[in-house]
Amino acid sequence: MLDRDPLPRWSFGRVTLLGDAAHPMFPMGMNGGSQSIVDARVLAWCLAHGPDPAAALHRYDGIRRPTVDAVVLANRDLGPEEIIARAAEQDGTLPAGRAEAIANRYRNLAGATVAEVNTHPSWTVPDPATALTRRQAAGSAPPSSGP
């Protein structure tokens, strides 16, 4: 398996990269797939929250690339699977707190601590039809049908 050094940018005008095209990495802890899913969510959010697609892609690049670059580089040193390797070196056991310290270091790097996950605003893009229906129900949007 091969990975690539992090790229200086993913977005070029109205074209961008995501998933393995943007950040090929060693498959540690299923991070390639999970990072690709986060890429797609952030990309959709950026496109939905701005009128200029090129600016939205630039924003996506700035949000995702620093974190994912760190994950790519950490995966070269086993990433979250470092716990397994260190335990194997110690005949299957680690000193108290060592596995948790390794896991916490990786969570911090990936932006996936419990606090970050529980307090970060959602990347969900509302369905326009559902949003309109809710506004109509609240009386803040005109009905979709004519008089």
mmCIF file of N, CA and C in Angstrom:
data_model
loop_
_atom_site.group_PDB
_atom_site.id
_atom_site.type_symbol
_atom_site.label_atom_id
_atom_site.label_comp_id
_atom_site.label_asym_id
_atom_site.label_seq_id
_atom_site.Cartn_x
_atom_site.Cartn_y
_atom_site.Cartn_z
ATOM 1 N N MET A 1 0.837 -1.163 0.000
ATOM 2 C CA MET A 1 0.000 0.000 0.000
ATOM 3 C C MET A 1 0.888 1.235 0.000
ATOM 4 N N LEU A 2 0.425 2.245 -0.685
ATOM 5 C CA LEU A 2 1.154 3.497 -0.760
ATOM 6 C C LEU A 2 0.266 4.644 -0.323
ATOM 7 N N ASP A 3 0.885 5.671 0.196
ATOM 8 C CA ASP A 3 0.173 6.913 0.424
ATOM 9 C C ASP A 3 0.941 7.999 -0.316
ATOM 10 N N ARG A 4 0.481 9.194 -0.217
ATOM 11 C CA ARG A 4 1.152 10.323 -0.865
ATOM 12 C C ARG A 4 1.348 11.429 0.161
ATOM 13 N N ASP A 5 2.352 12.242 -0.059
ATOM 14 C CA ASP A 5 2.527 13.412 0.796
ATOM 15 C C ASP A 5 1.307 14.315 0.633
ATOM 16 N N PRO A 6 0.936 15.025 1.690
ATOM 17 C CA PRO A 6 -0.196 15.945 1.584
ATOM 18 C C PRO A 6 0.029 16.983 0.482
ATOM 19 N N LEU A 7 -1.040 17.307 -0.192
ATOM 20 C CA LEU A 7 -1.001 18.296 -1.270
ATOM 21 C C LEU A 7 -1.096 19.707 -0.702
ATOM 22 N N PRO A 8 -0.513 20.686 -1.381
ATOM 23 C CA PRO A 8 -0.604 22.062 -0.892
ATOM 24 C C PRO A 8 -2.007 22.653 -1.027
ATOM 25 N N ARG A 9 -2.822 22.080 -1.891
ATOM 26 C CA ARG A 9 -4.221 22.498 -2.024
ATOM 27 C C ARG A 9 -4.994 21.411 -2.754
ATOM 28 N N TRP A 10 -6.311 21.422 -2.547
ATOM 29 C CA TRP A 10 -7.187 20.452 -3.219
ATOM 30 C C TRP A 10 -8.060 21.115 -4.264
ATOM 31 N N SER A 11 -8.289 22.400 -4.116
ATOM 32 C CA SER A 11 -9.269 23.084 -4.970
ATOM 33 C C SER A 11 -8.576 24.000 -5.963
ATOM 34 N N PHE A 12 -9.113 23.968 -7.182
ATOM 35 C CA PHE A 12 -8.570 24.729 -8.294
ATOM 36 C C PHE A 12 -9.746 25.350 -9.030
ATOM 37 N N GLY A 13 -10.098 26.583 -8.672
ATOM 38 C CA GLY A 13 -11.267 27.221 -9.276
ATOM 39 C C GLY A 13 -12.534 26.472 -8.910
ATOM 40 N N ARG A 14 -13.219 25.954 -9.921
ATOM 41 C CA ARG A 14 -14.485 25.245 -9.704
ATOM 42 C C ARG A 14 -14.309 23.729 -9.718
ATOM 43 N N VAL A 15 -13.073 23.267 -9.480
ATOM 44 C CA VAL A 15 -12.774 21.840 -9.424
ATOM 45 C C VAL A 15 -12.082 21.550 -8.094
ATOM 46 N N THR A 16 -12.466 20.451 -7.452
ATOM 47 C CA THR A 16 -11.809 20.091 -6.194
ATOM 48 C C THR A 16 -11.614 18.589 -6.114
ATOM 49 N N LEU A 17 -10.831 18.188 -5.156
ATOM 50 C CA LEU A 17 -10.597 16.779 -4.871
ATOM 51 C C LEU A 17 -11.243 16.447 -3.536
ATOM 52 N N LEU A 18 -11.628 15.181 -3.378
ATOM 53 C CA LEU A 18 -12.058 14.706 -2.062
ATOM 54 C C LEU A 18 -11.747 13.230 -1.976
ATOM 55 N N GLY A 19 -11.839 12.696 -0.770
ATOM 56 C CA GLY A 19 -11.572 11.275 -0.560
ATOM 57 C C GLY A 19 -10.148 10.914 -0.939
ATOM 58 N N ASP A 20 -9.973 9.710 -1.459
ATOM 59 C CA ASP A 20 -8.635 9.220 -1.787
ATOM 60 C C ASP A 20 -7.921 10.074 -2.826
ATOM 61 N N ALA A 21 -8.657 10.761 -3.686
ATOM 62 C CA ALA A 21 -8.013 11.638 -4.667
ATOM 63 C C ALA A 21 -7.306 12.795 -3.970
ATOM 64 N N ALA A 22 -7.866 13.274 -2.863
ATOM 65 C CA ALA A 22 -7.286 14.391 -2.117
ATOM 66 C C ALA A 22 -6.263 13.928 -1.096
ATOM 67 N N HIS A 23 -6.512 12.780 -0.498
ATOM 68 C CA HIS A 23 -5.659 12.357 0.620
ATOM 69 C C HIS A 23 -5.511 10.846 0.694
ATOM 70 N N PRO A 24 -4.784 10.247 -0.269
ATOM 71 C CA PRO A 24 -4.528 8.810 -0.151
ATOM 72 C C PRO A 24 -3.714 8.543 1.106
ATOM 73 N N MET A 25 -4.150 7.561 1.875
ATOM 74 C CA MET A 25 -3.461 7.282 3.146
ATOM 75 C C MET A 25 -3.472 5.795 3.431
ATOM 76 N N PHE A 26 -2.553 5.391 4.292
ATOM 77 C CA PHE A 26 -2.563 4.013 4.750
ATOM 78 C C PHE A 26 -3.883 3.765 5.477
ATOM 79 N N PRO A 27 -4.489 2.608 5.266
ATOM 80 C CA PRO A 27 -5.812 2.340 5.854
ATOM 81 C C PRO A 27 -5.724 1.959 7.334
ATOM 82 N N MET A 28 -5.538 2.942 8.154
ATOM 83 C CA MET A 28 -5.452 2.721 9.594
ATOM 84 C C MET A 28 -6.761 3.160 10.243
ATOM 85 N N GLY A 29 -7.404 2.267 10.964
ATOM 86 C CA GLY A 29 -8.618 2.628 11.671
ATOM 87 C C GLY A 29 -9.749 3.055 10.752
ATOM 88 N N MET A 30 -9.780 2.561 9.542
ATOM 89 C CA MET A 30 -10.822 2.897 8.558
ATOM 90 C C MET A 30 -10.879 4.389 8.273
ATOM 91 N N ASN A 31 -9.762 5.085 8.424
ATOM 92 C CA ASN A 31 -9.771 6.529 8.286
ATOM 93 C C ASN A 31 -9.951 7.027 6.872
ATOM 94 N N GLY A 32 -9.483 6.307 5.873
ATOM 95 C CA GLY A 32 -9.693 6.768 4.499
ATOM 96 C C GLY A 32 -11.160 6.928 4.191
ATOM 97 N N GLY A 33 -11.944 5.901 4.510
ATOM 98 C CA GLY A 33 -13.386 5.960 4.251
ATOM 99 C C GLY A 33 -14.098 6.987 5.103
ATOM 100 N N SER A 34 -13.776 7.029 6.385
ATOM 101 C CA SER A 34 -14.483 7.976 7.256
ATOM 102 C C SER A 34 -14.109 9.415 6.917
ATOM 103 N N GLN A 35 -12.857 9.665 6.586
ATOM 104 C CA GLN A 35 -12.474 11.026 6.197
ATOM 105 C C GLN A 35 -13.148 11.430 4.888
ATOM 106 N N SER A 36 -13.351 10.477 3.982
ATOM 107 C CA SER A 36 -14.040 10.770 2.724
ATOM 108 C C SER A 36 -15.493 11.165 2.959
ATOM 109 N N ILE A 37 -16.132 10.509 3.906
ATOM 110 C CA ILE A 37 -17.517 10.858 4.242
ATOM 111 C C ILE A 37 -17.573 12.265 4.820
ATOM 112 N N VAL A 38 -16.645 12.583 5.706
ATOM 113 C CA VAL A 38 -16.614 13.941 6.263
ATOM 114 C C VAL A 38 -16.325 14.958 5.151
ATOM 115 N N ASP A 39 -15.406 14.632 4.238
ATOM 116 C CA ASP A 39 -15.153 15.514 3.092
ATOM 117 C C ASP A 39 -16.457 15.845 2.369
ATOM 118 N N ALA A 40 -17.231 14.818 2.051
ATOM 119 C CA ALA A 40 -18.467 15.018 1.293
ATOM 120 C C ALA A 40 -19.452 15.894 2.054
ATOM 121 N N ARG A 41 -19.577 15.670 3.356
ATOM 122 C CA ARG A 41 -20.500 16.489 4.168
ATOM 123 C C ARG A 41 -20.063 17.945 4.203
ATOM 124 N N VAL A 42 -18.765 18.172 4.428
ATOM 125 C CA VAL A 42 -18.268 19.547 4.502
ATOM 126 C C VAL A 42 -18.375 20.223 3.133
ATOM 127 N N LEU A 43 -18.051 19.496 2.079
ATOM 128 C CA LEU A 43 -18.166 20.052 0.729
ATOM 129 C C LEU A 43 -19.610 20.448 0.428
ATOM 130 N N ALA A 44 -20.555 19.579 0.735
ATOM 131 C CA ALA A 44 -21.976 19.897 0.505
ATOM 132 C C ALA A 44 -22.388 21.124 1.312
ATOM 133 N N TRP A 45 -21.946 21.182 2.572
ATOM 134 C CA TRP A 45 -22.287 22.323 3.429
ATOM 135 C C TRP A 45 -21.728 23.620 2.850
ATOM 136 N N CYS A 46 -20.471 23.587 2.427
ATOM 137 C CA CYS A 46 -19.851 24.791 1.871
ATOM 138 C C CYS A 46 -20.570 25.249 0.604
ATOM 139 N N LEU A 47 -20.925 24.319 -0.260
ATOM 140 C CA LEU A 47 -21.636 24.673 -1.492
ATOM 141 C C LEU A 47 -23.030 25.218 -1.198
ATOM 142 N N ALA A 48 -23.687 24.689 -0.176
ATOM 143 C CA ALA A 48 -25.045 25.128 0.164
ATOM 144 C C ALA A 48 -25.066 26.483 0.865
ATOM 145 N N HIS A 49 -23.932 26.902 1.420
ATOM 146 C CA HIS A 49 -23.910 28.137 2.208
ATOM 147 C C HIS A 49 -23.181 29.290 1.535
ATOM 148 N N GLY A 50 -23.132 29.280 0.238
ATOM 149 C CA GLY A 50 -22.505 30.394 -0.461
ATOM 150 C C GLY A 50 -22.878 30.393 -1.924
ATOM 151 N N PRO A 51 -23.013 31.575 -2.518
ATOM 152 C CA PRO A 51 -23.434 31.654 -3.915
ATOM 153 C C PRO A 51 -22.325 31.370 -4.928
ATOM 154 N N ASP A 52 -21.059 31.479 -4.507
ATOM 155 C CA ASP A 52 -19.935 31.322 -5.424
ATOM 156 C C ASP A 52 -19.291 29.946 -5.245
ATOM 157 N N PRO A 53 -19.455 29.045 -6.232
ATOM 158 C CA PRO A 53 -18.887 27.695 -6.086
ATOM 159 C C PRO A 53 -17.375 27.689 -5.874
ATOM 160 N N ALA A 54 -16.636 28.539 -6.556
ATOM 161 C CA ALA A 54 -15.177 28.552 -6.387
ATOM 162 C C ALA A 54 -14.809 28.960 -4.961
ATOM 163 N N ALA A 55 -15.511 29.935 -4.412
ATOM 164 C CA ALA A 55 -15.252 30.343 -3.024
ATOM 165 C C ALA A 55 -15.628 29.227 -2.058
ATOM 166 N N ALA A 56 -16.715 28.519 -2.359
ATOM 167 C CA ALA A 56 -17.134 27.408 -1.503
ATOM 168 C C ALA A 56 -16.090 26.294 -1.511
ATOM 169 N N LEU A 57 -15.522 26.004 -2.668
ATOM 170 C CA LEU A 57 -14.484 24.972 -2.749
ATOM 171 C C LEU A 57 -13.223 25.404 -2.011
ATOM 172 N N HIS A 58 -12.896 26.669 -2.113
ATOM 173 C CA HIS A 58 -11.741 27.194 -1.378
ATOM 174 C C HIS A 58 -11.984 27.070 0.132
ATOM 175 N N ARG A 59 -13.196 27.361 0.574
ATOM 176 C CA ARG A 59 -13.536 27.246 1.997
ATOM 177 C C ARG A 59 -13.436 25.793 2.458
ATOM 178 N N TYR A 60 -13.993 24.876 1.659
ATOM 179 C CA TYR A 60 -13.904 23.436 1.964
ATOM 180 C C TYR A 60 -12.450 23.010 2.117
ATOM 181 N N ASP A 61 -11.618 23.425 1.180
ATOM 182 C CA ASP A 61 -10.194 23.106 1.206
ATOM 183 C C ASP A 61 -9.574 23.586 2.516
ATOM 184 N N GLY A 62 -9.873 24.805 2.908
ATOM 185 C CA GLY A 62 -9.309 25.369 4.121
ATOM 186 C C GLY A 62 -9.799 24.704 5.396
ATOM 187 N N ILE A 63 -11.038 24.218 5.366
ATOM 188 C CA ILE A 63 -11.599 23.541 6.541
ATOM 189 C C ILE A 63 -11.023 22.134 6.685
ATOM 190 N N ARG A 64 -10.985 21.391 5.612
ATOM 191 C CA ARG A 64 -10.633 19.970 5.689
ATOM 192 C C ARG A 64 -9.151 19.654 5.608
ATOM 193 N N ARG A 65 -8.421 20.349 4.763
ATOM 194 C CA ARG A 65 -7.057 19.924 4.455
ATOM 195 C C ARG A 65 -6.118 19.899 5.659
ATOM 196 N N PRO A 66 -6.114 20.897 6.540
ATOM 197 C CA PRO A 66 -5.171 20.830 7.665
ATOM 198 C C PRO A 66 -5.369 19.588 8.556
ATOM 199 N N THR A 67 -6.605 19.276 8.868
ATOM 200 C CA THR A 67 -6.871 18.100 9.704
ATOM 201 C C THR A 67 -6.502 16.814 8.979
ATOM 202 N N VAL A 68 -6.926 16.692 7.739
ATOM 203 C CA VAL A 68 -6.670 15.449 7.011
ATOM 204 C C VAL A 68 -5.183 15.277 6.712
ATOM 205 N N ASP A 69 -4.475 16.363 6.466
ATOM 206 C CA ASP A 69 -3.023 16.255 6.272
ATOM 207 C C ASP A 69 -2.374 15.649 7.514
ATOM 208 N N ALA A 70 -2.799 16.093 8.678
ATOM 209 C CA ALA A 70 -2.245 15.552 9.927
ATOM 210 C C ALA A 70 -2.583 14.076 10.086
ATOM 211 N N VAL A 71 -3.783 13.671 9.697
ATOM 212 C CA VAL A 71 -4.188 12.267 9.777
ATOM 213 C C VAL A 71 -3.346 11.413 8.818
ATOM 214 N N VAL A 72 -3.145 11.901 7.595
ATOM 215 C CA VAL A 72 -2.323 11.170 6.615
ATOM 216 C C VAL A 72 -0.937 10.904 7.196
ATOM 217 N N LEU A 73 -0.328 11.939 7.760
ATOM 218 C CA LEU A 73 1.021 11.780 8.300
ATOM 219 C C LEU A 73 1.035 10.880 9.533
ATOM 220 N N ALA A 74 0.016 10.988 10.382
ATOM 221 C CA ALA A 74 -0.053 10.135 11.580
ATOM 222 C C ALA A 74 -0.244 8.672 11.205
ATOM 223 N N ASN A 75 -0.973 8.415 10.130
ATOM 224 C CA ASN A 75 -1.202 7.030 9.724
ATOM 225 C C ASN A 75 0.076 6.339 9.259
ATOM 226 N N ARG A 76 1.081 7.106 8.894
ATOM 227 C CA ARG A 76 2.379 6.518 8.555
ATOM 228 C C ARG A 76 3.025 5.906 9.795
ATOM 229 N N ASP A 77 2.650 6.403 10.962
ATOM 230 C CA ASP A 77 3.161 5.874 12.226
ATOM 231 C C ASP A 77 2.104 5.019 12.923
ATOM 232 N N LEU A 78 1.263 4.371 12.147
ATOM 233 C CA LEU A 78 0.246 3.428 12.596
ATOM 234 C C LEU A 78 -1.066 4.079 13.045
ATOM 235 N N GLY A 79 -1.124 5.381 13.179
ATOM 236 C CA GLY A 79 -2.374 6.039 13.549
ATOM 237 C C GLY A 79 -2.993 5.397 14.778
ATOM 238 N N PRO A 80 -4.303 5.122 14.735
ATOM 239 C CA PRO A 80 -4.962 4.545 15.900
ATOM 240 C C PRO A 80 -4.522 3.103 16.188
ATOM 241 N N GLU A 81 -3.921 2.456 15.207
ATOM 242 C CA GLU A 81 -3.489 1.069 15.407
ATOM 243 C C GLU A 81 -2.152 0.982 16.139
ATOM 244 N N GLU A 82 -1.606 2.131 16.513
ATOM 245 C CA GLU A 82 -0.393 2.138 17.326
ATOM 246 C C GLU A 82 -0.623 1.391 18.640
ATOM 247 N N ILE A 83 -1.827 1.429 19.154
ATOM 248 C CA ILE A 83 -2.149 0.728 20.408
ATOM 249 C C ILE A 83 -1.858 -0.761 20.268
ATOM 250 N N ILE A 84 -2.276 -1.349 19.162
ATOM 251 C CA ILE A 84 -2.063 -2.779 18.929
ATOM 252 C C ILE A 84 -0.572 -3.086 18.836
ATOM 253 N N ALA A 85 0.151 -2.245 18.097
ATOM 254 C CA ALA A 85 1.592 -2.479 17.935
ATOM 255 C C ALA A 85 2.332 -2.360 19.263
ATOM 256 N N ARG A 86 2.002 -1.349 20.050
ATOM 257 C CA ARG A 86 2.687 -1.165 21.340
ATOM 258 C C ARG A 86 2.333 -2.299 22.305
ATOM 259 N N ALA A 87 1.098 -2.761 22.277
ATOM 260 C CA ALA A 87 0.715 -3.887 23.133
ATOM 261 C C ALA A 87 1.469 -5.146 22.720
ATOM 262 N N ALA A 88 1.632 -5.373 21.414
ATOM 263 C CA ALA A 88 2.374 -6.551 20.941
ATOM 264 C C ALA A 88 3.823 -6.502 21.403
ATOM 265 N N GLU A 89 4.398 -5.309 21.442
ATOM 266 C CA GLU A 89 5.769 -5.162 21.928
ATOM 267 C C GLU A 89 5.880 -5.481 23.424
ATOM 268 N N GLN A 90 4.774 -5.344 24.142
ATOM 269 C CA GLN A 90 4.756 -5.561 25.591
ATOM 270 C C GLN A 90 4.084 -6.892 25.952
ATOM 271 N N ASP A 91 4.087 -7.851 25.043
ATOM 272 C CA ASP A 91 3.446 -9.152 25.265
ATOM 273 C C ASP A 91 1.943 -9.027 25.530
ATOM 274 N N GLY A 92 1.328 -8.079 24.860
ATOM 275 C CA GLY A 92 -0.134 -7.964 24.920
ATOM 276 C C GLY A 92 -0.680 -7.016 25.956
ATOM 277 N N THR A 93 0.155 -6.403 26.754
ATOM 278 C CA THR A 93 -0.352 -5.464 27.754
ATOM 279 C C THR A 93 0.370 -4.130 27.635
ATOM 280 N N LEU A 94 -0.323 -3.087 27.999
ATOM 281 C CA LEU A 94 0.274 -1.753 28.049
ATOM 282 C C LEU A 94 0.158 -1.223 29.471
ATOM 283 N N PRO A 95 1.092 -0.389 29.869
ATOM 284 C CA PRO A 95 0.963 0.229 31.192
ATOM 285 C C PRO A 95 -0.356 1.004 31.293
ATOM 286 N N ALA A 96 -0.862 1.109 32.490
ATOM 287 C CA ALA A 96 -2.135 1.802 32.716
ATOM 288 C C ALA A 96 -2.108 3.184 32.081
ATOM 289 N N GLY A 97 -3.142 3.490 31.331
ATOM 290 C CA GLY A 97 -3.283 4.802 30.714
ATOM 291 C C GLY A 97 -2.584 4.973 29.384
ATOM 292 N N ARG A 98 -1.689 4.055 29.014
ATOM 293 C CA ARG A 98 -0.923 4.220 27.765
ATOM 294 C C ARG A 98 -1.824 4.110 26.542
ATOM 295 N N ALA A 99 -2.712 3.134 26.495
ATOM 296 C CA ALA A 99 -3.619 3.001 25.344
ATOM 297 C C ALA A 99 -4.517 4.228 25.235
ATOM 298 N N GLU A 100 -5.022 4.689 26.361
ATOM 299 C CA GLU A 100 -5.892 5.875 26.344
ATOM 300 C C GLU A 100 -5.125 7.103 25.875
ATOM 301 N N ALA A 101 -3.872 7.244 26.267
ATOM 302 C CA ALA A 101 -3.050 8.381 25.835
ATOM 303 C C ALA A 101 -2.843 8.352 24.318
ATOM 304 N N ILE A 102 -2.573 7.177 23.772
ATOM 305 C CA ILE A 102 -2.400 7.039 22.326
ATOM 306 C C ILE A 102 -3.709 7.378 21.616
ATOM 307 N N ALA A 103 -4.812 6.826 22.099
ATOM 308 C CA ALA A 103 -6.116 7.089 21.484
ATOM 309 C C ALA A 103 -6.471 8.574 21.559
ATOM 310 N N ASN A 104 -6.217 9.200 22.709
ATOM 311 C CA ASN A 104 -6.523 10.625 22.855
ATOM 312 C C ASN A 104 -5.680 11.495 21.931
ATOM 313 N N ARG A 105 -4.421 11.141 21.758
ATOM 314 C CA ARG A 105 -3.561 11.896 20.848
ATOM 315 C C ARG A 105 -4.131 11.863 19.432
ATOM 316 N N TYR A 106 -4.579 10.688 19.018
ATOM 317 C CA TYR A 106 -5.131 10.548 17.669
ATOM 318 C C TYR A 106 -6.482 11.255 17.555
ATOM 319 N N ARG A 107 -7.324 11.144 18.574
ATOM 320 C CA ARG A 107 -8.622 11.849 18.557
ATOM 321 C C ARG A 107 -8.412 13.353 18.421
ATOM 322 N N ASN A 108 -7.462 13.884 19.182
ATOM 323 C CA ASN A 108 -7.175 15.322 19.103
ATOM 324 C C ASN A 108 -6.711 15.706 17.706
ATOM 325 N N LEU A 109 -5.835 14.909 17.157
ATOM 326 C CA LEU A 109 -5.304 15.160 15.824
ATOM 327 C C LEU A 109 -6.419 15.169 14.781
ATOM 328 N N ALA A 110 -7.327 14.220 14.872
ATOM 329 C CA ALA A 110 -8.400 14.068 13.886
ATOM 330 C C ALA A 110 -9.599 14.970 14.160
ATOM 331 N N GLY A 111 -9.568 15.716 15.257
ATOM 332 C CA GLY A 111 -10.710 16.564 15.595
ATOM 333 C C GLY A 111 -11.910 15.744 16.012
ATOM 334 N N ALA A 112 -11.659 14.619 16.666
ATOM 335 C CA ALA A 112 -12.742 13.691 17.001
ATOM 336 C C ALA A 112 -12.820 13.398 18.492
ATOM 337 N N THR A 113 -12.470 14.373 19.323
ATOM 338 C CA THR A 113 -12.660 14.160 20.754
ATOM 339 C C THR A 113 -14.159 14.188 21.044
ATOM 340 N N VAL A 114 -14.551 13.641 22.163
ATOM 341 C CA VAL A 114 -15.973 13.642 22.529
ATOM 342 C C VAL A 114 -16.499 15.072 22.554
ATOM 343 N N ALA A 115 -15.742 15.980 23.160
ATOM 344 C CA ALA A 115 -16.186 17.378 23.245
ATOM 345 C C ALA A 115 -16.353 17.997 21.859
ATOM 346 N N GLU A 116 -15.406 17.750 20.955
ATOM 347 C CA GLU A 116 -15.504 18.317 19.608
ATOM 348 C C GLU A 116 -16.691 17.748 18.849
ATOM 349 N N VAL A 117 -16.882 16.460 18.936
ATOM 350 C CA VAL A 117 -17.991 15.831 18.225
ATOM 351 C C VAL A 117 -19.332 16.309 18.773
ATOM 352 N N ASN A 118 -19.434 16.445 20.086
ATOM 353 C CA ASN A 118 -20.708 16.821 20.700
ATOM 354 C C ASN A 118 -21.027 18.307 20.621
ATOM 355 N N THR A 119 -20.026 19.158 20.377
ATOM 356 C CA THR A 119 -20.294 20.592 20.353
ATOM 357 C C THR A 119 -20.188 21.219 18.979
ATOM 358 N N HIS A 120 -19.639 20.510 18.008
ATOM 359 C CA HIS A 120 -19.506 21.075 16.658
ATOM 360 C C HIS A 120 -20.870 21.171 16.002
ATOM 361 N N PRO A 121 -21.167 22.295 15.369
ATOM 362 C CA PRO A 121 -22.438 22.373 14.641
ATOM 363 C C PRO A 121 -22.507 21.309 13.549
ATOM 364 N N SER A 122 -23.689 20.915 13.219
ATOM 365 C CA SER A 122 -23.886 19.874 12.214
ATOM 366 C C SER A 122 -23.468 20.354 10.827
ATOM 367 N N TRP A 123 -22.932 19.440 10.034
ATOM 368 C CA TRP A 123 -22.627 19.710 8.632
ATOM 369 C C TRP A 123 -23.821 19.363 7.751
ATOM 370 N N THR A 124 -24.960 19.042 8.349
ATOM 371 C CA THR A 124 -26.137 18.666 7.579
ATOM 372 C C THR A 124 -26.647 19.851 6.767
ATOM 373 N N VAL A 125 -26.952 19.582 5.525
ATOM 374 C CA VAL A 125 -27.546 20.592 4.654
ATOM 375 C C VAL A 125 -29.044 20.337 4.642
ATOM 376 N N PRO A 126 -29.852 21.313 5.076
ATOM 377 C CA PRO A 126 -31.296 21.087 5.103
ATOM 378 C C PRO A 126 -31.859 20.840 3.708
ATOM 379 N N ASP A 127 -32.838 19.971 3.639
ATOM 380 C CA ASP A 127 -33.552 19.715 2.397
ATOM 381 C C ASP A 127 -34.404 20.953 2.110
ATOM 382 N N PRO A 128 -34.229 21.599 0.948
ATOM 383 C CA PRO A 128 -34.982 22.821 0.666
ATOM 384 C C PRO A 128 -36.502 22.632 0.767
ATOM 385 N N ALA A 129 -37.005 21.496 0.338
ATOM 386 C CA ALA A 129 -38.454 21.267 0.399
ATOM 387 C C ALA A 129 -38.921 21.178 1.852
ATOM 388 N N THR A 130 -38.148 20.502 2.692
ATOM 389 C CA THR A 130 -38.501 20.380 4.102
ATOM 390 C C THR A 130 -38.397 21.737 4.792
ATOM 391 N N ALA A 131 -37.360 22.505 4.466
ATOM 392 C CA ALA A 131 -37.183 23.816 5.079
ATOM 393 C C ALA A 131 -38.342 24.731 4.714
ATOM 394 N N LEU A 132 -38.788 24.690 3.459
ATOM 395 C CA LEU A 132 -39.913 25.518 3.024
ATOM 396 C C LEU A 132 -41.180 25.112 3.765
ATOM 397 N N THR A 133 -41.425 23.810 3.892
ATOM 398 C CA THR A 133 -42.612 23.333 4.599
ATOM 399 C C THR A 133 -42.599 23.799 6.045
ATOM 400 N N ARG A 134 -41.461 23.748 6.693
ATOM 401 C CA ARG A 134 -41.366 24.204 8.081
ATOM 402 C C ARG A 134 -41.624 25.701 8.189
ATOM 403 N N ARG A 135 -41.078 26.480 7.252
ATOM 404 C CA ARG A 135 -41.308 27.924 7.288
ATOM 405 C C ARG A 135 -42.786 28.231 7.059
ATOM 406 N N GLN A 136 -43.414 27.486 6.142
ATOM 407 C CA GLN A 136 -44.845 27.698 5.894
ATOM 408 C C GLN A 136 -45.650 27.376 7.147
ATOM 409 N N ALA A 137 -45.301 26.293 7.810
ATOM 410 C CA ALA A 137 -46.029 25.901 9.029
ATOM 411 C C ALA A 137 -45.864 26.952 10.107
ATOM 412 N N ALA A 138 -44.704 27.599 10.138
ATOM 413 C CA ALA A 138 -44.458 28.630 11.146
ATOM 414 C C ALA A 138 -45.027 29.983 10.730
ATOM 415 N N GLY A 139 -45.552 30.050 9.491
ATOM 416 C CA GLY A 139 -46.124 31.299 9.003
ATOM 417 C C GLY A 139 -45.090 32.293 8.516
ATOM 418 N N SER A 140 -43.846 31.853 8.292
ATOM 419 C CA SER A 140 -42.807 32.792 7.875
ATOM 420 C C SER A 140 -42.473 32.705 6.397
ATOM 421 N N ALA A 141 -43.212 31.908 5.645
ATOM 422 C CA ALA A 141 -42.956 31.807 4.219
ATOM 423 C C ALA A 141 -44.301 31.785 3.496
ATOM 424 N N PRO A 142 -44.333 32.359 2.316
ATOM 425 C CA PRO A 142 -45.601 32.322 1.575
ATOM 426 C C PRO A 142 -45.936 30.914 1.135
ATOM 427 N N PRO A 143 -47.198 30.585 0.988
ATOM 428 C CA PRO A 143 -47.562 29.258 0.500
ATOM 429 C C PRO A 143 -47.013 29.033 -0.894
ATOM 430 N N SER A 144 -46.735 27.789 -1.238
ATOM 431 C CA SER A 144 -46.152 27.502 -2.536
ATOM 432 C C SER A 144 -47.184 27.554 -3.670
ATOM 433 N N SER A 145 -48.446 27.472 -3.342
ATOM 434 C CA SER A 145 -49.477 27.515 -4.389
ATOM 435 C C SER A 145 -50.003 28.946 -4.530
ATOM 436 N N GLY A 146 -50.592 29.221 -5.669
ATOM 437 C CA GLY A 146 -51.124 30.555 -5.945
ATOM 438 C C GLY A 146 -52.393 30.825 -5.163
ATOM 439 N N PRO A 147 -52.992 32.040 -5.386
ATOM 440 C CA PRO A 147 -54.199 32.423 -4.633
ATOM 441 C C PRO A 147 -55.394 31.561 -4.905
#
